[in-house]
Tab-separated table of N, CA and C in Angstrom:
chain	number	residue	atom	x	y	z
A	1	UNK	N	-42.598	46.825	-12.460
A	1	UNK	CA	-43.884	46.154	-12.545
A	1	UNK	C	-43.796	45.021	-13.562
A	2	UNK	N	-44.497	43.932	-13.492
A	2	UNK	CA	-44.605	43.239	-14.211
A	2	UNK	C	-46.012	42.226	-13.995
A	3	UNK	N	-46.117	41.583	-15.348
A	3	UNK	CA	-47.463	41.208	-15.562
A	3	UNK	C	-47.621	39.630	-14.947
A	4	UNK	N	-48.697	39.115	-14.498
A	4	UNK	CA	-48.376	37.766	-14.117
A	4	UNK	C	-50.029	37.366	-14.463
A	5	UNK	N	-49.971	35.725	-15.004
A	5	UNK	CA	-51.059	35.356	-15.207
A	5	UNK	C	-50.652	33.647	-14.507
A	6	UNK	N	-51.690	33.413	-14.081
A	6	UNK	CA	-51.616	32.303	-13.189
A	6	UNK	C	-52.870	31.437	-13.449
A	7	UNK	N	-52.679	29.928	-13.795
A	7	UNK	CA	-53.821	29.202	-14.154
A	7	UNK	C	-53.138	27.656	-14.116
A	8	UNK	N	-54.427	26.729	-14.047
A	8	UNK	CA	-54.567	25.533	-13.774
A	8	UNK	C	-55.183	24.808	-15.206
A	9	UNK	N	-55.371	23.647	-15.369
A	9	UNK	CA	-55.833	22.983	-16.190
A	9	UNK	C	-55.921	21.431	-16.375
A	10	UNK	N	-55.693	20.731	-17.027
A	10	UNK	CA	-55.643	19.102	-17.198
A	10	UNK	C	-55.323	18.804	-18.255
A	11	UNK	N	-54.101	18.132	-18.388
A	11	UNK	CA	-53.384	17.415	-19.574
A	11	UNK	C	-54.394	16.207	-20.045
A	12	UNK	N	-54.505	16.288	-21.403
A	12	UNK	CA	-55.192	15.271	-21.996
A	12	UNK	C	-54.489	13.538	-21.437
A	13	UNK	N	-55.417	12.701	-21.418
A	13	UNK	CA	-54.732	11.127	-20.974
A	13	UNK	C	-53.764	10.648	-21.925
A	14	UNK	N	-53.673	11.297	-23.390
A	14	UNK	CA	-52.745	10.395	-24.097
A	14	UNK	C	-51.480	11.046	-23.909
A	15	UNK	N	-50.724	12.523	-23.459
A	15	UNK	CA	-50.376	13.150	-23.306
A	15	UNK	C	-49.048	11.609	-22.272
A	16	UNK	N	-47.704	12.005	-22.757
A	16	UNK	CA	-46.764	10.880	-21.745
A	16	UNK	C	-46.026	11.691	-21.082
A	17	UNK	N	-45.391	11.135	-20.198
A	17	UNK	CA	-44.200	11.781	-19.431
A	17	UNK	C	-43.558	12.847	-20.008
A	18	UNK	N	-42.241	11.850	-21.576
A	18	UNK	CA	-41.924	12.469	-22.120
A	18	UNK	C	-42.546	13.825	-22.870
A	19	UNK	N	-43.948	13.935	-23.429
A	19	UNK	CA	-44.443	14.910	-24.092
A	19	UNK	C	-44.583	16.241	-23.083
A	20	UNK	N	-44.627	15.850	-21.580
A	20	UNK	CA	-44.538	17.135	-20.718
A	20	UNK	C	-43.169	17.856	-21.068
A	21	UNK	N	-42.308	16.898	-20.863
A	21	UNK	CA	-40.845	16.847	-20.691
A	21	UNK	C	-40.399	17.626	-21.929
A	22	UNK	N	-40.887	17.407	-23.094
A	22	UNK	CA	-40.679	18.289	-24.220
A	22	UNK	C	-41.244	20.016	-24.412
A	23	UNK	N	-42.599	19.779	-23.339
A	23	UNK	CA	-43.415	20.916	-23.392
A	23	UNK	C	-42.404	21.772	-22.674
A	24	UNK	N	-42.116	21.318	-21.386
A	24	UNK	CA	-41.263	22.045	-20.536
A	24	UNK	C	-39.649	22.629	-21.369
A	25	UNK	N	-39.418	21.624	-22.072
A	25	UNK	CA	-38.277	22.315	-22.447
A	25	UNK	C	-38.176	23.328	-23.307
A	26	UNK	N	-39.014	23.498	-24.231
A	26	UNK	CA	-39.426	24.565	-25.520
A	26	UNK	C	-39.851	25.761	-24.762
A	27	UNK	N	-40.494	25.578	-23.642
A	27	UNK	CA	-41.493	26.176	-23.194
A	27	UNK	C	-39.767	27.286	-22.080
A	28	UNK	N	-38.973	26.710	-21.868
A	28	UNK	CA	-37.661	27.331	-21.168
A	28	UNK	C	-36.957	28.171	-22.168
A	29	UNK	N	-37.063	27.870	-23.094
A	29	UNK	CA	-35.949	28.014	-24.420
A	29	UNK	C	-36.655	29.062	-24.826
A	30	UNK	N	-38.029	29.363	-25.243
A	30	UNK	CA	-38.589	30.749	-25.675
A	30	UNK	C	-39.090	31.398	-24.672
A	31	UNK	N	-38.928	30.844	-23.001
A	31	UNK	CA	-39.730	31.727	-22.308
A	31	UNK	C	-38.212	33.022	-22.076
A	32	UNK	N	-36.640	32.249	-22.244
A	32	UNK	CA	-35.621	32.954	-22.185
A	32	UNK	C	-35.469	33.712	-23.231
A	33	UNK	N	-35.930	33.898	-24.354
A	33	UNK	CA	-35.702	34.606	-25.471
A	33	UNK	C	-36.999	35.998	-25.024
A	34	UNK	N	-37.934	35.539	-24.318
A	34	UNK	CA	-38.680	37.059	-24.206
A	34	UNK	C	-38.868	37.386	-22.838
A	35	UNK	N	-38.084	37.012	-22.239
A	35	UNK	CA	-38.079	37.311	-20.913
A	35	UNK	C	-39.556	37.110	-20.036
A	36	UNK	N	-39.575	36.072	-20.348
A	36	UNK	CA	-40.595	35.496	-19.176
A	36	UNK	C	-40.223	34.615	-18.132
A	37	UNK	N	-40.173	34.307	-16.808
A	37	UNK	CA	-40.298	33.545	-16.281
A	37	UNK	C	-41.521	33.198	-15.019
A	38	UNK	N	-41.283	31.873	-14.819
A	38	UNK	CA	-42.355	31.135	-13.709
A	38	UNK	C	-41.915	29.675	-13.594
A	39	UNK	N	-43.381	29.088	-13.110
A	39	UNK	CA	-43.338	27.971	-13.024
A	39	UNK	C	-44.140	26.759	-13.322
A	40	UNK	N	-43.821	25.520	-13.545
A	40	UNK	CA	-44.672	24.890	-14.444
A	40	UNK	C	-44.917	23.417	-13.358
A	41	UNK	N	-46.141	23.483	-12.631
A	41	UNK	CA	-46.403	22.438	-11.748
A	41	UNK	C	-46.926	21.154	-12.759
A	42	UNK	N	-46.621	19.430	-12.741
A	42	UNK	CA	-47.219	18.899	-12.989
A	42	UNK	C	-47.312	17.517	-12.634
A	43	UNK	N	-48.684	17.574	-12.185
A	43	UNK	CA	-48.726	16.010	-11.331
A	43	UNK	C	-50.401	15.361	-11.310
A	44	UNK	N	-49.988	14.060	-12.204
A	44	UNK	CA	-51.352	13.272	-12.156
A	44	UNK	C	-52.122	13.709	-13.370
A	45	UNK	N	-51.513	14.751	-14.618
A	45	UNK	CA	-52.760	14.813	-15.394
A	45	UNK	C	-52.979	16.629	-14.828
A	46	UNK	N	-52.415	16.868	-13.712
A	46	UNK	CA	-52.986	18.243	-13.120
A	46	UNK	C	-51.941	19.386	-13.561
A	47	UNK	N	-51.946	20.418	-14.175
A	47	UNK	CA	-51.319	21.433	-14.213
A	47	UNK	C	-51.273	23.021	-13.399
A	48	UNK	N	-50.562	23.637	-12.893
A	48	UNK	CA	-50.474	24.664	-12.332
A	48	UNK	C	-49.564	25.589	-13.012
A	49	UNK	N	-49.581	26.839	-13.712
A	49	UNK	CA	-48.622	27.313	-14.142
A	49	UNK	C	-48.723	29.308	-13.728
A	50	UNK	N	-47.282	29.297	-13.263
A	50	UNK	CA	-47.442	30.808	-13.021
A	50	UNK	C	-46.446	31.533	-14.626
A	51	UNK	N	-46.686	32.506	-15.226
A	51	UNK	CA	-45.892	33.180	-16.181
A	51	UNK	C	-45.837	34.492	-15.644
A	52	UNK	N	-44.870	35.363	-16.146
A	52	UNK	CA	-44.683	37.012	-15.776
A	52	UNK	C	-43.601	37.166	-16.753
A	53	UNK	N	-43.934	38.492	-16.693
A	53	UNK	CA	-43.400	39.095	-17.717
A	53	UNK	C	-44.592	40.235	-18.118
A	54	UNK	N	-43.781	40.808	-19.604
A	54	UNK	CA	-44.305	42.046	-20.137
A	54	UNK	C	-45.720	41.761	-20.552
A	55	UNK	N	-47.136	42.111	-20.375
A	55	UNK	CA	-47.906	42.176	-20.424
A	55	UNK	C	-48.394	41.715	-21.534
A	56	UNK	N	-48.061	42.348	-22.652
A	56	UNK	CA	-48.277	42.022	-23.927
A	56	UNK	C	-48.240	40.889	-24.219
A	57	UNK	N	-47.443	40.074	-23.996
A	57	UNK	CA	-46.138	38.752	-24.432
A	57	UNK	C	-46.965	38.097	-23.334
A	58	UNK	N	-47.168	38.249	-22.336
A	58	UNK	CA	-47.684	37.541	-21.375
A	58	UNK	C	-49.522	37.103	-21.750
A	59	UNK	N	-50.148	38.094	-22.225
A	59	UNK	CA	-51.745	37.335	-22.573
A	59	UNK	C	-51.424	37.384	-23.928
A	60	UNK	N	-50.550	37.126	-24.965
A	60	UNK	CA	-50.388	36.591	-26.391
A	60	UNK	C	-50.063	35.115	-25.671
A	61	UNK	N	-48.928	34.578	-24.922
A	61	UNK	CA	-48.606	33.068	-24.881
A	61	UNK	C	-50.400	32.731	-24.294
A	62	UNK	N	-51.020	33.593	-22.859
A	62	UNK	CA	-51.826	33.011	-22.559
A	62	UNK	C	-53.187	32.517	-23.631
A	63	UNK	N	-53.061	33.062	-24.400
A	63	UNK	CA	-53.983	32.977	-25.522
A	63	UNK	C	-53.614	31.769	-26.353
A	64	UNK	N	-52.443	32.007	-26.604
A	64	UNK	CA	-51.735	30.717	-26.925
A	64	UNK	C	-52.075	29.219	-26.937
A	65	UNK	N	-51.553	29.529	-24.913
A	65	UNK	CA	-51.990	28.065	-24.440
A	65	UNK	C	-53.739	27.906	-24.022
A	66	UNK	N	-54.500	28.783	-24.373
A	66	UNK	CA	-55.744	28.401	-24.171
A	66	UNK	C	-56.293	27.621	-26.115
A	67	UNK	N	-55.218	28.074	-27.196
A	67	UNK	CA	-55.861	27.630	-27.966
A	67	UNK	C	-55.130	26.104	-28.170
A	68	UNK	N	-54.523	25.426	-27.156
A	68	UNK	CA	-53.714	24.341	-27.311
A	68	UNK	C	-54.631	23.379	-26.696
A	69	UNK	N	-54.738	22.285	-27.956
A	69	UNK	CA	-55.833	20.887	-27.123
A	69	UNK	C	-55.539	20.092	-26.907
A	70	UNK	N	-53.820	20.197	-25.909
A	70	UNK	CA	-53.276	19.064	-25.815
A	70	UNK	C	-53.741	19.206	-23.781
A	71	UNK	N	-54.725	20.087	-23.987
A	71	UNK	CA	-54.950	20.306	-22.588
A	71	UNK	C	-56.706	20.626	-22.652
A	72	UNK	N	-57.505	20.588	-21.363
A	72	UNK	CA	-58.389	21.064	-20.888
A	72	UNK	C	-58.883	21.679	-19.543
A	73	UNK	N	-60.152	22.170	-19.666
A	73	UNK	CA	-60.370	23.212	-18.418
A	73	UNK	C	-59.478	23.679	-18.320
A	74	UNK	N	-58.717	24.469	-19.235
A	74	UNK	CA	-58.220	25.858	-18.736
A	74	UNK	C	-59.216	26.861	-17.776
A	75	UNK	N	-58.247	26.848	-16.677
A	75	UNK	CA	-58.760	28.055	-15.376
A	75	UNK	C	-57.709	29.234	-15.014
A	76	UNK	N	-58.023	30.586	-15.830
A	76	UNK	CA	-57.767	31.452	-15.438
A	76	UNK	C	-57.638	31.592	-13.631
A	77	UNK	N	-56.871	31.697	-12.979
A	77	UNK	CA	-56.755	31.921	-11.610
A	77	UNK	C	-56.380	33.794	-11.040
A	78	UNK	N	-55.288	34.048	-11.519
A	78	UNK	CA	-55.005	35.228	-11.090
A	78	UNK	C	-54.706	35.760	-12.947
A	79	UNK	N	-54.786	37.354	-13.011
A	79	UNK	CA	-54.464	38.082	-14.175
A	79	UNK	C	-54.302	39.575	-13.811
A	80	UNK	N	-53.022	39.389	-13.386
A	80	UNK	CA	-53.325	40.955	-12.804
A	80	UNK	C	-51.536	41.312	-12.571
A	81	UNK	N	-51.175	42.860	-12.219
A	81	UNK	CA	-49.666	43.740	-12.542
A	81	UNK	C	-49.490	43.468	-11.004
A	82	UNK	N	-48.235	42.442	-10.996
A	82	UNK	CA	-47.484	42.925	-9.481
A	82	UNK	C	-45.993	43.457	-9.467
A	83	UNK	N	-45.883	43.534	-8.359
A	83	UNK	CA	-44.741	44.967	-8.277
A	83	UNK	C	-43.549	43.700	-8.418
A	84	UNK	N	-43.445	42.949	-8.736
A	84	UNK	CA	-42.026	42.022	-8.695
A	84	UNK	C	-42.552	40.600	-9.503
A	85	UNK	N	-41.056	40.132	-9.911
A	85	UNK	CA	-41.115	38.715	-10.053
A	85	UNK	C	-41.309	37.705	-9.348
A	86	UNK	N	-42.128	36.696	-8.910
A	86	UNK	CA	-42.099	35.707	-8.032
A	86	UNK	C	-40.810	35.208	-8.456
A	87	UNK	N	-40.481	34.404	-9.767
A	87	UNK	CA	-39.632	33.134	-10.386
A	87	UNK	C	-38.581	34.204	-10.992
A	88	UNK	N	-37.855	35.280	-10.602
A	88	UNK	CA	-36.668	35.667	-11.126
A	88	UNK	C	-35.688	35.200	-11.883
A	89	UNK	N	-35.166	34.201	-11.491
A	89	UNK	CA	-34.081	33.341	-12.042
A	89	UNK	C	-34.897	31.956	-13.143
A	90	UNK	N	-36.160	32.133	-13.223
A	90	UNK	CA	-36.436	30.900	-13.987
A	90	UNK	C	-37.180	30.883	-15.051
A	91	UNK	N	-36.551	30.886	-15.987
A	91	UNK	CA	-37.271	30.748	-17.444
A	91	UNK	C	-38.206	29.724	-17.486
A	92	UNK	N	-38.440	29.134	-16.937
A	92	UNK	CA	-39.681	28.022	-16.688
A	92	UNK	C	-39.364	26.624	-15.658
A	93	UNK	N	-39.768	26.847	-14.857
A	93	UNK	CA	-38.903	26.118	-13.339
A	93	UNK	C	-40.236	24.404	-13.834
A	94	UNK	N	-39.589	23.724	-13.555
A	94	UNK	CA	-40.303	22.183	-13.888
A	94	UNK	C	-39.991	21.542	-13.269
A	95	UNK	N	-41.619	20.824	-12.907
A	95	UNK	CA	-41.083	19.383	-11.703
A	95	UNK	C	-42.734	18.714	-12.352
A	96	UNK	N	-42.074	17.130	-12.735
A	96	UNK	CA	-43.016	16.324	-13.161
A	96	UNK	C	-42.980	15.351	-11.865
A	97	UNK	N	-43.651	15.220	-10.659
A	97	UNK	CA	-43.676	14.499	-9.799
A	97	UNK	C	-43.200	13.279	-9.627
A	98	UNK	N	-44.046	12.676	-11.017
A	98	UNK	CA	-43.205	11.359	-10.846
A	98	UNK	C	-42.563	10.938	-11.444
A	99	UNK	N	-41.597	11.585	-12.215
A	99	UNK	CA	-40.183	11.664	-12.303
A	99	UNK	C	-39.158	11.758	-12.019
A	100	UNK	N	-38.586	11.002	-11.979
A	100	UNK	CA	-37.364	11.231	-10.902
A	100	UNK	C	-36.198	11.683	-11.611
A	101	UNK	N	-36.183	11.670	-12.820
A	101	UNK	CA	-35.221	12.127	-13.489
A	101	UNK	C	-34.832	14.126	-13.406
A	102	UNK	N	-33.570	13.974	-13.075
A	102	UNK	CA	-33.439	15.422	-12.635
A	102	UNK	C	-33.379	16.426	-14.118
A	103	UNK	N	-34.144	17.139	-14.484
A	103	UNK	CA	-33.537	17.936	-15.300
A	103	UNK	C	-32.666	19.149	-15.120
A	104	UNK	N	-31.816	19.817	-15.895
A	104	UNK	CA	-31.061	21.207	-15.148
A	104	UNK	C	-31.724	22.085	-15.133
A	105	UNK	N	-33.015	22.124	-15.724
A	105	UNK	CA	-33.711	23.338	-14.453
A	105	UNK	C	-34.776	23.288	-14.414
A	106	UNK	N	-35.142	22.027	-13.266
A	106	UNK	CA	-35.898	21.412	-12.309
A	106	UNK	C	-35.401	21.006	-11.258
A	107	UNK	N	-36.109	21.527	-10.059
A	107	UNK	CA	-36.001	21.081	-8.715
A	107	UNK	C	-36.636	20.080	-8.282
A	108	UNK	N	-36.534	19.205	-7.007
A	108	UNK	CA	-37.250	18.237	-6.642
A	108	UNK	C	-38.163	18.552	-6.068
A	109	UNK	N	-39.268	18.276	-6.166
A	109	UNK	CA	-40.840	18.731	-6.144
A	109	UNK	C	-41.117	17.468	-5.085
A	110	UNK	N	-40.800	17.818	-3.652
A	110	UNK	CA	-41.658	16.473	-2.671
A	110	UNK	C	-42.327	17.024	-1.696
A	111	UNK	N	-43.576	15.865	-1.244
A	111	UNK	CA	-44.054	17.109	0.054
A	111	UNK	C	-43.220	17.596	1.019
A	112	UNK	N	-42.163	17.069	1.477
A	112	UNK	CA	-41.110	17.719	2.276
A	112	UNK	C	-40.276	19.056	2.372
A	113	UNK	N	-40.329	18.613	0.852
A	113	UNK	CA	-39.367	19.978	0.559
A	113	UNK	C	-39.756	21.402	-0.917
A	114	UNK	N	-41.777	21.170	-0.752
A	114	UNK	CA	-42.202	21.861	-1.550
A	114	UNK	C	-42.220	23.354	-1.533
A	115	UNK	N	-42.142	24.259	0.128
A	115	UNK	CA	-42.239	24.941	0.031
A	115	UNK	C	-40.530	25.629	0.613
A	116	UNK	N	-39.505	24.749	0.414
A	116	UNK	CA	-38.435	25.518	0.554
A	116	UNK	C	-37.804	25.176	-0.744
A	117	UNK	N	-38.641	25.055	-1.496
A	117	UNK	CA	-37.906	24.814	-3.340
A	117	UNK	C	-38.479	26.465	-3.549
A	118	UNK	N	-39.834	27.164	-3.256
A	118	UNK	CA	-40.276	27.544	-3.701
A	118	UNK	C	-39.013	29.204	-3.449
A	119	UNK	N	-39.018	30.001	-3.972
A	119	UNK	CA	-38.123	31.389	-4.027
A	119	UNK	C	-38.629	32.421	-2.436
A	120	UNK	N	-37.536	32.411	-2.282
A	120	UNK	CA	-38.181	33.414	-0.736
A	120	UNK	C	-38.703	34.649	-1.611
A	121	UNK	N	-39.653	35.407	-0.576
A	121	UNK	CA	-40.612	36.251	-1.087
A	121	UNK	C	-41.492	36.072	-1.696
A	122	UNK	N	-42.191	34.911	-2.035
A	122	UNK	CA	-43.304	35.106	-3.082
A	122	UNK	C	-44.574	36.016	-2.691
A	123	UNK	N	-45.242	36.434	-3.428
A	123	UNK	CA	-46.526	36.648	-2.677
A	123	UNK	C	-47.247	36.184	-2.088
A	124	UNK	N	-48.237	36.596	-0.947
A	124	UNK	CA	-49.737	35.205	-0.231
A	124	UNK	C	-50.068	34.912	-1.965
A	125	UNK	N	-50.321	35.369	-2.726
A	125	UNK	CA	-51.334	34.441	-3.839
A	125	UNK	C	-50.585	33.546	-4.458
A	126	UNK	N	-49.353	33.544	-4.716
A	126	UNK	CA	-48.843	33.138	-5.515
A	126	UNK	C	-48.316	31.618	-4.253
A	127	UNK	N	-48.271	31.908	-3.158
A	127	UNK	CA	-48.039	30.714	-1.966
A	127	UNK	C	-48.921	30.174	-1.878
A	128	UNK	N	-50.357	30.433	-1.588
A	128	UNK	CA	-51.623	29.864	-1.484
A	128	UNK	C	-51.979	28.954	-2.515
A	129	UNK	N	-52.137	29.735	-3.760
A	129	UNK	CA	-52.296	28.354	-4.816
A	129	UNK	C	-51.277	27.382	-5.215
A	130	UNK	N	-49.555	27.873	-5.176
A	130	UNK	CA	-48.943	26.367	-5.306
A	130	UNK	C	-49.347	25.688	-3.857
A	131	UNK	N	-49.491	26.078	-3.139
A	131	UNK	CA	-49.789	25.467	-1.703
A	131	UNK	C	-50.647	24.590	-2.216
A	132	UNK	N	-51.688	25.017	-2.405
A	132	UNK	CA	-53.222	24.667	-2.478
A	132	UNK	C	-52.947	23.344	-3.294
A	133	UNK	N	-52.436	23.484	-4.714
A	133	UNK	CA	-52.547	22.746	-5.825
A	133	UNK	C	-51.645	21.805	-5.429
A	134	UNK	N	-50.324	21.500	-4.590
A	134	UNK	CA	-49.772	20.302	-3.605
A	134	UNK	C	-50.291	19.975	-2.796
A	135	UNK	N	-51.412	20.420	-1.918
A	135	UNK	CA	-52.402	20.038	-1.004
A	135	UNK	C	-52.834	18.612	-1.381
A	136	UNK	N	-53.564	19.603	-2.410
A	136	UNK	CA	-54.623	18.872	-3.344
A	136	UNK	C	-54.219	17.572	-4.281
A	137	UNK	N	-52.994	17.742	-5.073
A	137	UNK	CA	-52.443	16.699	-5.959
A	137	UNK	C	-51.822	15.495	-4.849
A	138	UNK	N	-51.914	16.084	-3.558
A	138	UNK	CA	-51.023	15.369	-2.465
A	138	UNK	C	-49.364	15.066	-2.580
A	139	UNK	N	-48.868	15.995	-2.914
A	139	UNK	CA	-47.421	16.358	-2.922
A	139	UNK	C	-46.752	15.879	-1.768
């Protein structure tokens, strides 16, 4: 079992490329030290992020990033124990849309090839809202 919390939000306007690019990387580096992984959607100002892991560790970061004001409208989406990892292999999987710069662990995030980046098996919830949130950002 493991814990998963899933939420959306909006990067402040002064917020740059690079400052995602930094978020994402810190954000890989301690999510591997406590065994968390997911994924970190971001496009236009729009954020999507799935985390899992141990419960505890999992609503301490979420608490975390709700007290961080380098963001707003934080939206709780899903908070709840599923029987598996969606993001197994990813200490924090990153794709800044319009970036083209590859990082080593980031995939290319295009509408073409959004939902065969994504890990076979995910759950319907966990498909529906990255679905939804590339719908929507127009991926």
């Amino acid at each position: 079992m493991v814990h998963q919390i899933i939420y959306t939000s909006a990067g402040k306007p002064e917020l740059t490329p690079r400052d995602f690019r930094n978020i994402a990387i810190r954000a890989s580096q301690q999510n591997n030290a406590l065994n968390i992984t997911g994924i970190l959607l971001f496009f236009d100002g729009g954020i999507l992020q799935v985390l899992e892991g141990d419960k505890d560790i999992i609503q301490a970061l979420y608490q975390k990033i709700a007290g961080d004001d380098r963001h707003t409208n934080l939206t709780k989406l899903i908070d709840r124990t599923a029987d598996k990892r969606e993001f197994p292999a990813w200490s924090m999987g990153f794709r800044m849309v319009e970036d083209s710069e590859q990082l080593d662990f980031a995939f290319d995030l295009t509408r073409q090839n959004f939902e065969k980046n994504m890990p076979e098996g995910v759950s319907a919830e966990v498909s529906i809202l990255t679905n939804t949130y590339a719908r929507i950002q127009r991926i």
